[in-house]
Tab-separated table of C-alpha atoms in Angstrom:
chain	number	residue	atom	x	y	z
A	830	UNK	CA	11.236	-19.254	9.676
A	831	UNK	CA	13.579	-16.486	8.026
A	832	UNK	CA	11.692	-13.452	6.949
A	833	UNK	CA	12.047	-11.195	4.114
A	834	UNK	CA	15.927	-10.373	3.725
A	835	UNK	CA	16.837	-6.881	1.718
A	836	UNK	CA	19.951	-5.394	0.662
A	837	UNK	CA	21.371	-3.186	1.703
A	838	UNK	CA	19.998	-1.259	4.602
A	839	UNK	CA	21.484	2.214	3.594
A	840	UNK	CA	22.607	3.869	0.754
A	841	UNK	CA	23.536	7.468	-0.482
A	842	UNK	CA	24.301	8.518	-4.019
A	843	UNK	CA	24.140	11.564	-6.169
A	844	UNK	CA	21.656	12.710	-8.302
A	845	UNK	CA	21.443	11.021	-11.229
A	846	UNK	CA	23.474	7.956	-10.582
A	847	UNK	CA	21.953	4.333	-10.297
A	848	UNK	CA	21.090	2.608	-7.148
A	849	UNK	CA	19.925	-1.204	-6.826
A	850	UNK	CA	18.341	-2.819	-4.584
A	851	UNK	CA	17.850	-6.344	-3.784
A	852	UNK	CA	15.100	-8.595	-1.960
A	853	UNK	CA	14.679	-12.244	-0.687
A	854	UNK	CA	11.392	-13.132	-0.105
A	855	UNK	CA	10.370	-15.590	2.870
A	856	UNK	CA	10.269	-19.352	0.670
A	857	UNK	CA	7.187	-20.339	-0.712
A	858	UNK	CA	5.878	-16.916	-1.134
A	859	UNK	CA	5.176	-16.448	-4.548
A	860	UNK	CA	3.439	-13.157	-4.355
A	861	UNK	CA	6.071	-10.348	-3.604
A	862	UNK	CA	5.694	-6.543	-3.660
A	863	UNK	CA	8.043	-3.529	-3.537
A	864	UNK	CA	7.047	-0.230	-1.570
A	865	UNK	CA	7.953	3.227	-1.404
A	866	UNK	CA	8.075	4.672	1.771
A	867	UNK	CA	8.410	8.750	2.074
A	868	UNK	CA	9.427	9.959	5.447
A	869	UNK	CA	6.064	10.672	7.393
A	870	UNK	CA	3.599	9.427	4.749
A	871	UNK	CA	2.689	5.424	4.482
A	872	UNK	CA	4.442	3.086	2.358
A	873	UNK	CA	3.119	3.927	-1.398
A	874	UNK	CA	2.856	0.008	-3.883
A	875	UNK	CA	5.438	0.726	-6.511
A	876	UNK	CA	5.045	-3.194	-8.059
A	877	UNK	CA	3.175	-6.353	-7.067
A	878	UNK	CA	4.799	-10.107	-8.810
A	879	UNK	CA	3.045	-13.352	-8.765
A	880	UNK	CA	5.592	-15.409	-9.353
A	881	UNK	CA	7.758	-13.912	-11.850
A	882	UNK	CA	4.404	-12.292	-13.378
A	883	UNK	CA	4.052	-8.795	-13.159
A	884	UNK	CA	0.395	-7.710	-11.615
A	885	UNK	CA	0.394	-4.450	-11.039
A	886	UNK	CA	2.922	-1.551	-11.959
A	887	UNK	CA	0.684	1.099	-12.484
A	888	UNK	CA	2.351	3.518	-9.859
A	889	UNK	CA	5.898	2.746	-11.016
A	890	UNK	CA	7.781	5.768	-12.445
A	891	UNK	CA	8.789	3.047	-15.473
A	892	UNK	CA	10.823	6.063	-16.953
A	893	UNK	CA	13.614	5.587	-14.367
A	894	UNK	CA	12.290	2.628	-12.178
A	895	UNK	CA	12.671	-1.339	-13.187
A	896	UNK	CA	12.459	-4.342	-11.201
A	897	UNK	CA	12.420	-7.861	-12.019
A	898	UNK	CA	11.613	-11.166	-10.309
A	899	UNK	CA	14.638	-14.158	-11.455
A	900	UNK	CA	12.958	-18.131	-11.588
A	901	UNK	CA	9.909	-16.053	-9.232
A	902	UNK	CA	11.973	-15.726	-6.605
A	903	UNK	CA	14.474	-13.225	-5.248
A	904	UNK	CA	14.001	-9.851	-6.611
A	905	UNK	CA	15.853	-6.416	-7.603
A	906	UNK	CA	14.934	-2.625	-7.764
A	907	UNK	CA	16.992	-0.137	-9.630
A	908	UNK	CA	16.503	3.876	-9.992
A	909	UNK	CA	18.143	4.894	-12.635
A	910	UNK	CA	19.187	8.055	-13.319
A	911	UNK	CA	17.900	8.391	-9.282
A	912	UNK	CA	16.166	11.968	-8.215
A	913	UNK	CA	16.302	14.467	-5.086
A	914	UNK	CA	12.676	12.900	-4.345
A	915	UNK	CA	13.264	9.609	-4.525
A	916	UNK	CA	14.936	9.618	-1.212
A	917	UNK	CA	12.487	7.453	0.925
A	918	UNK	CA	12.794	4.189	2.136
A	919	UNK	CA	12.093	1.017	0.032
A	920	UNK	CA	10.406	-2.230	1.450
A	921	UNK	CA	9.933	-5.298	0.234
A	922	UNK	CA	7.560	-7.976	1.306
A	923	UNK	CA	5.985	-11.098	0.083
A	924	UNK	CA	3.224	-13.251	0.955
A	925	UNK	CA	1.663	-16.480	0.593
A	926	UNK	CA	-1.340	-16.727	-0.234
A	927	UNK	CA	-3.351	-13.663	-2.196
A	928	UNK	CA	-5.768	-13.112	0.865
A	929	UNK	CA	-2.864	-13.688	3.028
A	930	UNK	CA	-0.660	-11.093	5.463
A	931	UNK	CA	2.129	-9.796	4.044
A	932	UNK	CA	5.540	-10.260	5.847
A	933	UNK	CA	7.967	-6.973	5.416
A	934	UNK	CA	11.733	-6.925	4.833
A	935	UNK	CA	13.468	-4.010	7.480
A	936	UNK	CA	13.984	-1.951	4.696
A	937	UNK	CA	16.278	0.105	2.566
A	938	UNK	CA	17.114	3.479	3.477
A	939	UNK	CA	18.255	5.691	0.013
A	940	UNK	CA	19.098	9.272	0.753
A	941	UNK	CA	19.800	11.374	-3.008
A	942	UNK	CA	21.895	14.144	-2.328
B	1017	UNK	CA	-9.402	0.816	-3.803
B	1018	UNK	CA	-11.587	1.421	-1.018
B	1019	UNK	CA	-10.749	3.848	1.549
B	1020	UNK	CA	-10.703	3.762	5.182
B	1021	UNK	CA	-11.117	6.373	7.960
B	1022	UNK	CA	-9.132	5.731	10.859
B	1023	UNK	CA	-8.056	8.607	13.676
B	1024	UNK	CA	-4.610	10.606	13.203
B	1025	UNK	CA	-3.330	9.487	16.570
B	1026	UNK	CA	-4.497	7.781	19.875
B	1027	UNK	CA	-3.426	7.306	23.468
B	1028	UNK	CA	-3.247	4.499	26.140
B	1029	UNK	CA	-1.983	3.387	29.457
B	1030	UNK	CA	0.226	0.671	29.801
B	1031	UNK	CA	-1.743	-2.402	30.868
B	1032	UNK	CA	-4.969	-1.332	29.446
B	1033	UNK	CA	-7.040	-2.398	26.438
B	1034	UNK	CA	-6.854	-0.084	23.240
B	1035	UNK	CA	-9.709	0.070	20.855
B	1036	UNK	CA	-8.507	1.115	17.213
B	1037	UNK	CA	-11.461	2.018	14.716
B	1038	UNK	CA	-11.896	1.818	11.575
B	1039	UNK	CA	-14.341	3.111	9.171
B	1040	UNK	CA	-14.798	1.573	6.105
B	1041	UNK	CA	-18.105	2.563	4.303
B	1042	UNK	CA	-17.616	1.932	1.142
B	1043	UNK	CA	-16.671	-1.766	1.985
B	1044	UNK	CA	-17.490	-3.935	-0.942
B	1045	UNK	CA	-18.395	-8.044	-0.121
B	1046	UNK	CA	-14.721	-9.291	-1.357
B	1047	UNK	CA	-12.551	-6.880	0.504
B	1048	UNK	CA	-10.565	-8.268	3.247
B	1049	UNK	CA	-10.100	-6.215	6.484
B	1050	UNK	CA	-6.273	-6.101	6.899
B	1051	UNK	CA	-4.331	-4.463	10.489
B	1052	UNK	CA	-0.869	-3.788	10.066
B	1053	UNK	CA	1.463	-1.721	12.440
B	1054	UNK	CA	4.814	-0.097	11.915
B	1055	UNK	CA	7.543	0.503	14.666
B	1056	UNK	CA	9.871	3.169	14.486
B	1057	UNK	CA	12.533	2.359	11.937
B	1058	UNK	CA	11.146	-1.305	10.883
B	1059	UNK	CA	8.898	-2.100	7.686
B	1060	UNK	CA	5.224	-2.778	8.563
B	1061	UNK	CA	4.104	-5.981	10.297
B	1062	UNK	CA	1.076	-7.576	9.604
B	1063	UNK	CA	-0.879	-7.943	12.595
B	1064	UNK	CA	-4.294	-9.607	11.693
B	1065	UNK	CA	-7.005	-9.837	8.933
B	1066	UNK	CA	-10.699	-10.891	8.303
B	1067	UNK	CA	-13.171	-10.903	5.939
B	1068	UNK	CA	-16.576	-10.930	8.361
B	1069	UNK	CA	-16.484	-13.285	11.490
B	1070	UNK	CA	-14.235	-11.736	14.192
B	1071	UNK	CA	-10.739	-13.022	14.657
B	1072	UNK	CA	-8.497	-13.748	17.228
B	1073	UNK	CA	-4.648	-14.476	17.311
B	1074	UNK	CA	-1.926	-13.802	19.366
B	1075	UNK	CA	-1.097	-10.431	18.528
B	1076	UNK	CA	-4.686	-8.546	19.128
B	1077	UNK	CA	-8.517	-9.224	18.006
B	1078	UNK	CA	-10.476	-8.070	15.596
B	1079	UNK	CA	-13.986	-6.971	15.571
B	1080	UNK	CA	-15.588	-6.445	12.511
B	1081	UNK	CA	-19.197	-4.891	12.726
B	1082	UNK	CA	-22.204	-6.906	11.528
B	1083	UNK	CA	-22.694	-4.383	8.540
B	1084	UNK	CA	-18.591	-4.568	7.904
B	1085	UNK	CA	-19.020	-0.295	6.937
B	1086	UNK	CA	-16.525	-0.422	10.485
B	1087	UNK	CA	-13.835	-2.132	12.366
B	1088	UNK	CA	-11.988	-2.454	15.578
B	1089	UNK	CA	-8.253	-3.862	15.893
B	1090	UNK	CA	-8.393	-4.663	20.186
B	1091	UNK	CA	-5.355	-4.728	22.047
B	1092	UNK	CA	-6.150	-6.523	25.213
B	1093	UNK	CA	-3.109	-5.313	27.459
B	1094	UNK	CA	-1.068	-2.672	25.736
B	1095	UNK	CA	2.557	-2.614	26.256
B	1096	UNK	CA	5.195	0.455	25.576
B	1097	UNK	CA	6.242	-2.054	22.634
B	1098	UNK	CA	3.211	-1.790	21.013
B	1099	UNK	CA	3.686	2.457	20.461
B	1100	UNK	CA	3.595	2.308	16.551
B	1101	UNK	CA	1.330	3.424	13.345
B	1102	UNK	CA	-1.708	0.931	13.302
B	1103	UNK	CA	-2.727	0.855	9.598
B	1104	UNK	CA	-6.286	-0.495	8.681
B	1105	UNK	CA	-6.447	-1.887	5.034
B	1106	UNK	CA	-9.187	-3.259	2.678
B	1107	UNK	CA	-7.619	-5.857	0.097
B	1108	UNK	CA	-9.722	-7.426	-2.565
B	1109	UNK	CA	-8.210	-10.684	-3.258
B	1110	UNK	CA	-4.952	-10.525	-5.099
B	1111	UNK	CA	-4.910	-6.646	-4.975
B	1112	UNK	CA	-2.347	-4.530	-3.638
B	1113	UNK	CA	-2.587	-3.654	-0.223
B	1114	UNK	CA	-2.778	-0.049	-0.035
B	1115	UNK	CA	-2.178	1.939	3.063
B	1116	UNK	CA	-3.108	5.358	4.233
B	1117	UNK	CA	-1.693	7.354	7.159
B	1118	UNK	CA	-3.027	5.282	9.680
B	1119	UNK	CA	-3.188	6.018	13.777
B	1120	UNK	CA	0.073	6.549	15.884
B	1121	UNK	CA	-0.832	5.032	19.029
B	1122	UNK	CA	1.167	6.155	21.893
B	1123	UNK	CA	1.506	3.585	25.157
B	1124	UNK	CA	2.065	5.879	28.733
B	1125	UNK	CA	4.109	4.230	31.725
């Protein structure tokens, strides 16, 4: 069975540019979430889908953060205008069933300079 | 979201079992006991859950206590691959899974 496929692994961009990022859940899964993962600290729930239904977004900065779920199935991340602090590492993962593990993508590494 | 307690850090010789707690007092009757752990570099892997009968797969076991205010993730023969952050988690169904700083066990030759 594939797992949870993000791209890319690593990116770098100035302050204040834009930055995407892009998941594949495992197939099937219809619940996916996006995490922010500071260096040190444990991963943080920016946005939880069910399907392409949004269920919780309460901790996402929605002044510079979006993300979207297309036909409930892959999804994408974008930072825009991106900050110093949002350098951290963002994983995806999907699950599915709602009392079900979650399965993790690797990652994406975004250092702001 | 309920919170659990778990140690900052932990040790263990290779070989050996490791018993992880967990504290989870404030446990209500819908929250799911979720393990994951996270290897250097990699995104968190789920390692086992429960809701109040013990469980065993073939990761680890999990012990859950009869009053479910406290937990135990059981490694049965730690290996130097299974050094990571252990994260306990309590999920209500459908809810976000929401992790603390969990317990960086360390595995010695």
């Amino acid at each position: 069975e594939a797992g949870v496929a993000q791209s890319p692994r690593y990116k770098i961009i100035e302050k204040r540019q834009s930055v995407a990022f892009w998941c594949n859940p495992i197939s099937g899964h219809a619940t996916l979430y996006w995490y922010q993962q500071i260096l040190g600290q444990g991963p943080k729930l920016l946005i939880q889908f069910q399907n392409n239904g949004v269920v919780d977004d309460s901790q996402l900065p929605k002044d510079r953060f979006s993300a979207e779920r297309l036909k409930g199935v892959d999804s994408t991340l974008k930072i825009q205008p991106a900050k110093l602090e949002d350098s951290a590492v963002y994983l995806c993962a999907s699950s599915l069933e709602l009392i079900g593990g979650a399965f993790f993508g690797q990652g994406t590494r975004l250092t702001v300079v | 979201d309920a919170k659990t307690t778990q140690p900052n850090s932990m040790e263990s010789n290779e070989e050996e079992p490791v018993h992880l707690p967990c504290n989870h007092s404030t446990i209500s009757g819908t929250d799911y006991i979720h393990w994951y752990r996270q290897l250097p570099s990699q995104g968190p892997e789920y390692v086992i859950h429960g809701l109040t009968s013990n469980v065993n797969n073939r990761m680890a076991s999990l012990a859950i206590a009869e009053d479910r205010k406290s937990s135990t993730l059981i490694l049965h023969r730690a290996t130097l691959r299974d050094a990571a952050v252990y994260y306990c988690i309590l999920n209500e169904k459908g809810r976000q899974l929401t992790f603390g700083s969990g317990t960086q066990l360390t595995v010695l030759p």
